[in-house]
XYZ file of C-alpha atoms in Angstrom:
404
model
C 25.171 61.850 -94.351
C 24.394 60.805 -97.922
C 27.873 61.628 -99.202
C 30.439 58.892 -99.745
C 34.073 59.827 -99.110
C 37.302 58.007 -99.829
C 41.040 58.412 -100.324
C 42.422 57.150 -103.629
C 44.478 53.932 -103.300
C 44.167 53.953 -99.504
C 41.187 51.644 -99.122
C 39.706 54.029 -96.534
C 36.031 54.909 -97.088
C 33.213 56.762 -95.381
C 30.169 55.018 -96.811
C 26.959 56.782 -97.732
C 24.548 56.823 -94.808
C 27.199 57.252 -92.131
C 27.000 60.520 -90.203
C 29.938 62.926 -90.554
C 30.604 66.650 -90.231
C 33.092 68.915 -91.989
C 34.080 72.533 -91.378
C 36.415 74.441 -93.732
C 37.574 78.054 -93.389
C 39.004 79.838 -96.454
C 41.445 82.715 -95.869
C 43.361 85.171 -98.031
C 46.968 84.127 -98.721
C 49.667 85.766 -96.621
C 51.223 87.071 -99.855
C 48.421 88.526 -102.044
C 50.545 88.232 -105.178
C 50.596 84.461 -104.724
C 46.903 84.328 -105.712
C 46.640 80.934 -104.075
C 44.025 79.355 -101.841
C 44.462 78.929 -98.095
C 42.377 76.590 -95.957
C 43.170 78.014 -92.540
C 41.008 75.397 -90.842
C 40.101 71.972 -92.114
C 38.049 69.805 -89.747
C 36.181 66.608 -90.459
C 34.748 64.055 -88.029
C 32.807 60.854 -88.349
C 32.157 57.563 -86.636
C 35.560 56.720 -85.122
C 37.637 58.989 -87.387
C 38.715 62.626 -87.480
C 40.973 65.003 -89.387
C 42.107 68.392 -88.047
C 44.505 70.562 -90.003
C 45.135 73.232 -92.620
C 46.325 73.458 -96.216
C 47.521 75.941 -98.827
C 47.561 75.804 -102.637
C 49.567 77.924 -105.058
C 48.224 79.859 -108.040
C 48.329 76.676 -110.150
C 46.167 74.948 -107.507
C 49.060 72.654 -106.638
C 49.521 71.729 -103.007
C 51.975 74.097 -101.315
C 51.658 72.915 -97.714
C 49.565 70.527 -95.666
C 49.495 70.180 -91.912
C 47.464 67.758 -89.794
C 47.679 68.161 -86.057
C 45.406 65.130 -85.909
C 44.764 62.540 -88.600
C 42.974 59.412 -87.412
C 41.621 57.153 -90.150
C 41.196 53.649 -88.668
C 43.090 50.972 -90.518
C 45.198 53.504 -92.406
C 46.891 56.136 -90.231
C 46.877 57.690 -86.779
C 49.253 60.526 -86.020
C 50.452 63.985 -87.084
C 51.760 65.090 -90.449
C 53.340 68.189 -92.019
C 54.182 68.543 -95.721
C 55.785 71.568 -97.376
C 56.628 71.962 -101.030
C 60.237 72.843 -101.690
C 61.860 75.031 -104.305
C 64.497 74.692 -106.985
C 67.127 74.748 -104.233
C 65.275 73.174 -101.337
C 63.702 69.678 -101.146
C 60.091 69.016 -100.274
C 59.589 68.247 -96.587
C 57.557 65.491 -94.966
C 57.257 65.116 -91.203
C 55.160 62.215 -89.943
C 54.830 60.861 -86.428
C 52.266 58.774 -84.649
C 50.957 55.391 -83.645
C 50.257 53.697 -86.951
C 50.622 53.761 -90.728
C 49.433 51.006 -93.075
C 51.183 50.939 -96.463
C 49.563 47.712 -97.696
C 46.980 49.482 -99.884
C 49.801 51.196 -101.772
C 51.759 47.940 -102.134
C 48.758 45.809 -103.175
C 49.462 43.342 -100.386
C 47.021 40.709 -98.991
C 44.417 42.165 -96.690
C 43.798 45.219 -98.896
C 41.233 45.799 -101.669
C 42.130 43.931 -104.874
C 40.493 46.592 -107.056
C 43.245 49.144 -106.485
C 45.491 50.089 -109.407
C 48.999 48.581 -109.293
C 51.786 50.599 -107.659
C 54.330 52.472 -109.743
C 56.993 50.196 -111.186
C 60.734 50.626 -110.888
C 60.748 53.322 -108.182
C 64.542 53.358 -108.312
C 64.428 54.436 -111.958
C 62.121 57.343 -111.230
C 63.655 60.785 -110.900
C 61.704 62.088 -107.907
C 61.791 65.540 -106.411
C 64.144 65.513 -103.434
C 62.179 64.750 -100.284
C 63.440 65.600 -96.799
C 62.007 62.890 -94.522
C 61.537 62.737 -90.776
C 59.354 59.760 -89.824
C 58.769 58.368 -86.344
C 56.119 55.642 -86.143
C 55.210 53.163 -83.435
C 53.974 50.665 -86.055
C 54.473 50.498 -89.828
C 52.351 47.838 -91.519
C 53.588 46.523 -94.881
C 52.108 42.994 -94.975
C 49.854 40.605 -93.077
C 51.085 39.721 -89.600
C 53.278 41.748 -87.249
C 54.521 45.022 -88.689
C 57.722 46.932 -88.125
C 57.817 48.831 -84.834
C 59.780 51.793 -83.464
C 60.394 52.985 -87.006
C 62.689 55.982 -87.500
C 63.547 57.347 -90.973
C 65.578 60.532 -91.342
C 67.347 62.129 -94.281
C 66.785 62.967 -97.947
C 65.434 60.671 -100.646
C 66.453 62.056 -104.028
C 67.150 59.173 -106.385
C 70.474 57.443 -107.166
C 73.572 59.420 -106.234
C 71.746 61.888 -103.995
C 69.820 59.850 -101.430
C 71.153 60.164 -97.884
C 68.995 58.291 -95.355
C 69.225 56.449 -92.050
C 66.593 53.874 -91.103
C 66.021 51.924 -87.918
C 63.199 49.630 -86.808
C 62.310 46.542 -84.828
C 60.653 43.470 -86.303
C 58.192 41.319 -84.374
C 59.277 43.053 -81.174
C 62.671 41.356 -81.289
C 65.123 41.756 -84.134
C 66.685 45.124 -84.852
C 67.026 46.459 -88.389
C 69.301 49.394 -89.192
C 70.121 50.720 -92.646
C 72.212 53.486 -94.150
C 71.719 54.827 -97.669
C 74.440 57.244 -98.734
C 75.374 59.005 -102.000
C 78.210 57.495 -104.021
C 78.754 59.426 -107.277
C 75.774 58.386 -109.478
C 74.742 55.557 -107.191
C 73.303 55.168 -103.726
C 75.288 52.915 -101.441
C 73.251 50.579 -99.209
C 74.316 48.927 -95.964
C 71.812 47.200 -93.662
C 72.393 45.253 -90.436
C 69.769 42.614 -89.600
C 69.442 40.947 -86.182
C 66.616 38.567 -87.151
C 66.079 37.938 -90.862
C 62.997 35.776 -90.300
C 61.045 38.475 -88.490
C 62.097 41.111 -91.051
C 60.973 38.913 -93.971
C 57.643 38.330 -92.257
C 57.133 42.050 -91.591
C 57.928 42.965 -95.202
C 56.212 40.087 -97.028
C 53.842 38.406 -94.579
C 55.459 35.012 -95.237
C 57.009 32.707 -92.630
C 59.798 31.425 -94.871
C 62.802 31.664 -92.565
C 63.419 31.799 -88.832
C 66.239 33.635 -87.100
C 69.301 34.681 -89.034
C 71.752 37.496 -88.413
C 73.521 39.234 -91.254
C 73.957 42.116 -93.658
C 72.538 43.441 -96.899
C 74.982 45.599 -98.846
C 75.349 46.992 -102.337
C 74.002 49.930 -104.305
C 71.008 51.422 -106.108
C 71.400 53.063 -109.486
C 69.369 54.156 -112.503
C 69.137 50.539 -113.718
C 67.917 49.032 -110.455
C 69.807 47.473 -107.555
C 72.824 45.239 -106.971
C 72.757 43.777 -103.456
C 74.522 41.002 -101.554
C 72.723 39.219 -98.712
C 75.018 37.446 -96.243
C 73.309 35.648 -93.334
C 74.460 33.326 -90.559
C 72.540 30.721 -88.538
C 69.158 30.812 -90.224
C 66.446 28.142 -90.611
C 64.531 27.691 -93.878
C 60.819 27.007 -93.358
C 57.789 26.527 -95.606
C 59.598 27.325 -98.868
C 57.403 25.593 -101.497
C 59.987 24.930 -104.203
C 62.559 23.631 -101.698
C 59.937 21.283 -100.232
C 59.234 19.928 -103.716
C 62.940 19.390 -104.448
C 63.367 17.420 -101.212
C 60.248 15.388 -101.950
C 61.323 14.557 -105.514
C 64.806 13.656 -104.259
C 63.210 11.279 -101.674
C 64.791 13.191 -98.793
C 61.715 12.814 -96.612
C 63.515 13.501 -93.340
C 64.691 16.909 -94.556
C 61.256 17.624 -96.027
C 59.638 16.981 -92.631
C 62.223 19.212 -90.931
C 61.442 22.005 -93.413
C 57.773 21.859 -92.391
C 58.652 21.764 -88.684
C 61.501 23.593 -87.000
C 63.143 24.365 -90.339
C 66.422 23.296 -91.951
C 69.455 24.937 -90.366
C 71.877 26.806 -92.614
C 74.974 28.141 -90.899
C 75.807 30.428 -93.818
C 73.751 31.864 -96.689
C 75.170 34.072 -99.444
C 72.897 35.487 -102.160
C 74.126 38.001 -104.754
C 70.947 39.754 -105.951
C 70.392 41.967 -108.990
C 67.075 43.756 -109.508
C 66.057 45.556 -112.697
C 63.043 45.760 -115.000
C 60.888 43.905 -112.457
C 63.283 40.944 -112.544
C 65.237 39.559 -109.597
C 68.402 37.697 -110.622
C 70.557 35.422 -108.463
C 74.089 34.502 -109.520
C 76.124 31.885 -107.638
C 73.961 31.884 -104.512
C 74.723 29.255 -101.894
C 73.534 28.016 -98.506
C 75.387 25.528 -96.312
C 74.471 23.710 -93.123
C 75.056 20.445 -91.225
C 72.253 18.552 -92.996
C 72.250 20.014 -96.485
C 74.040 22.428 -98.797
C 72.749 23.940 -102.000
C 73.616 26.334 -104.782
C 71.156 28.440 -106.769
C 71.175 30.799 -109.703
C 68.484 32.064 -112.025
C 65.754 34.678 -112.178
C 62.322 35.571 -110.805
C 59.900 37.763 -112.731
C 58.352 39.969 -110.031
C 55.680 41.247 -112.400
C 54.450 37.844 -113.597
C 55.333 36.045 -110.335
C 57.305 33.327 -112.141
C 60.686 31.719 -111.431
C 63.441 30.059 -113.460
C 66.072 28.686 -111.076
C 68.636 25.883 -111.069
C 71.405 24.550 -108.878
C 72.669 21.577 -106.897
C 71.519 20.131 -103.574
C 74.033 18.198 -101.440
C 72.554 16.074 -98.596
C 74.576 15.301 -95.453
C 76.591 18.379 -96.293
C 79.117 18.348 -93.430
C 80.436 14.874 -94.309
C 79.785 15.370 -98.010
C 81.812 18.571 -98.212
C 84.606 17.169 -96.027
C 85.428 14.661 -98.761
C 85.947 17.604 -101.070
C 88.864 18.769 -98.898
C 91.080 15.892 -100.046
C 94.163 17.548 -101.603
C 94.221 17.341 -105.387
C 91.136 15.127 -105.668
C 88.699 17.297 -103.697
C 88.259 20.107 -106.267
C 87.498 17.537 -108.997
C 84.857 15.875 -106.834
C 83.134 19.083 -105.726
C 83.774 21.606 -108.539
C 81.745 24.483 -107.042
C 81.657 26.126 -103.614
C 78.540 25.189 -101.632
C 78.212 21.746 -103.201
C 79.466 18.377 -101.994
C 80.880 15.246 -103.551
C 77.363 13.827 -103.809
C 74.770 16.272 -105.147
C 71.483 16.417 -107.027
C 71.087 18.855 -109.884
C 67.696 20.544 -109.921
C 65.687 23.200 -111.754
C 62.546 25.089 -110.764
C 60.428 26.862 -113.378
C 56.956 28.341 -113.796
C 54.552 30.054 -111.402
C 56.212 30.890 -108.083
C 53.310 29.518 -106.027
C 53.156 26.226 -107.986
C 56.437 25.686 -109.856
C 57.569 22.728 -111.950
C 60.460 20.918 -110.244
C 63.032 18.762 -112.061
C 65.715 16.643 -110.393
C 68.501 14.891 -112.292
C 69.188 11.480 -110.659
C 72.349 10.809 -112.696
C 74.012 13.862 -111.154
C 73.842 12.114 -107.763
C 76.525 9.557 -108.692
C 78.816 11.770 -110.755
C 81.779 13.795 -109.483
C 81.291 17.553 -109.378
C 83.392 18.289 -112.446
C 81.280 15.839 -114.518
C 78.032 16.998 -112.902
C 78.313 20.185 -114.933
C 77.629 18.071 -118.024
C 74.145 17.288 -116.762
C 73.252 20.951 -116.175
C 71.524 23.036 -118.812
C 73.929 25.402 -120.489
C 73.380 29.140 -120.242
C 73.483 31.330 -123.352
C 75.662 34.452 -123.539
C 74.062 37.593 -122.190
C 71.925 39.514 -124.674
C 69.004 41.941 -124.426
C 66.528 39.115 -124.977
C 68.143 36.711 -122.523
C 67.008 36.587 -118.871
C 70.510 37.535 -117.720
C 74.048 36.269 -117.351
C 74.369 32.674 -116.263
C 70.609 32.107 -116.119
C 68.842 28.913 -117.215
C 67.426 28.637 -120.706
C 64.097 27.198 -121.712
C 65.772 24.023 -123.055
C 63.825 20.925 -121.905
C 65.560 18.846 -119.226
C 67.253 15.554 -120.162
C 65.076 12.456 -120.155
C 67.005 11.157 -117.166
C 65.459 13.841 -114.960
C 62.572 13.267 -112.622
C 59.751 15.739 -113.035
C 57.110 16.732 -110.520
C 54.478 19.486 -110.929
């Protein structure tokens, strides 16, 4: 009763003063030469929780196998689990099935204790032991709000060039998510089909930033990180802070109100993403729709939660872009795919939750080919630079409008 129990990083605790009982049976190992320790029965029960299973440790006291016929820790996990250590030729095995698993404590997401140590960085760069996975969960919680449901994961995770996995799940009870990770020489090829991007984003991040959207995520993982291309159709942008600030600074109040309401419709979104060293880079991203079109490129520091982005926003995009189809003259007026004849150059820098937004009013009345003159130049790629084609820290021209 006086003992306090807890699982590291999980957030689950049995506080001191709460009644609980435990029963453990030690047995000789099946192979005496192994000189390990076998827990042939491991039972623990408390107020609303219970664990029933068995475990075995090798001669170095490292876990050899772990089996739970019942593991019910409210707020963390409810189901069955089997783990077996592999060998030099065979991967480790993990079988997990049940009603619920909450990964938020291990991701340091809202709703979990803020005293937990940060998760391991750059998991793609790690060289893990091969792990043979077979997961079947009714609900997988990764952020605040609705989690992923009907989650199935099968295959082997073994780092770049060896991973071979299939994943399927539902988001918010509606959209279907399927993914295939397959070995490709020293890389892992990725291909995901998304029925509803908005519900997937909410399940993974907890944010309501987009609604709807059908598309694909394709690319590869390697020792340096990830190179992925997101291609989405018919999606609405909602509650995106930096976009709201750009629209406000540009005096596009109607679009700003739409962003806060039903969301701004984009018929096509294309984002080339590169992830490495805790930095997300976007090169030549674009989104187009009836009311607005925009381009974006830059970087986001995932560790420091800062952004450094720039691009062009073209209001009344359908009519605006149509003028760019004039033979001979159109390319000079537009200059870049995703923009229009009339466009506002912008940049967004600083903390992601409260960025500094700059809009260049002179770019509104200049043709596309001249609009490039009002953009900040990007330095050549070097180890100290944020990446190819990314904005520098050069102050914006005096002609820009600035809003914190």
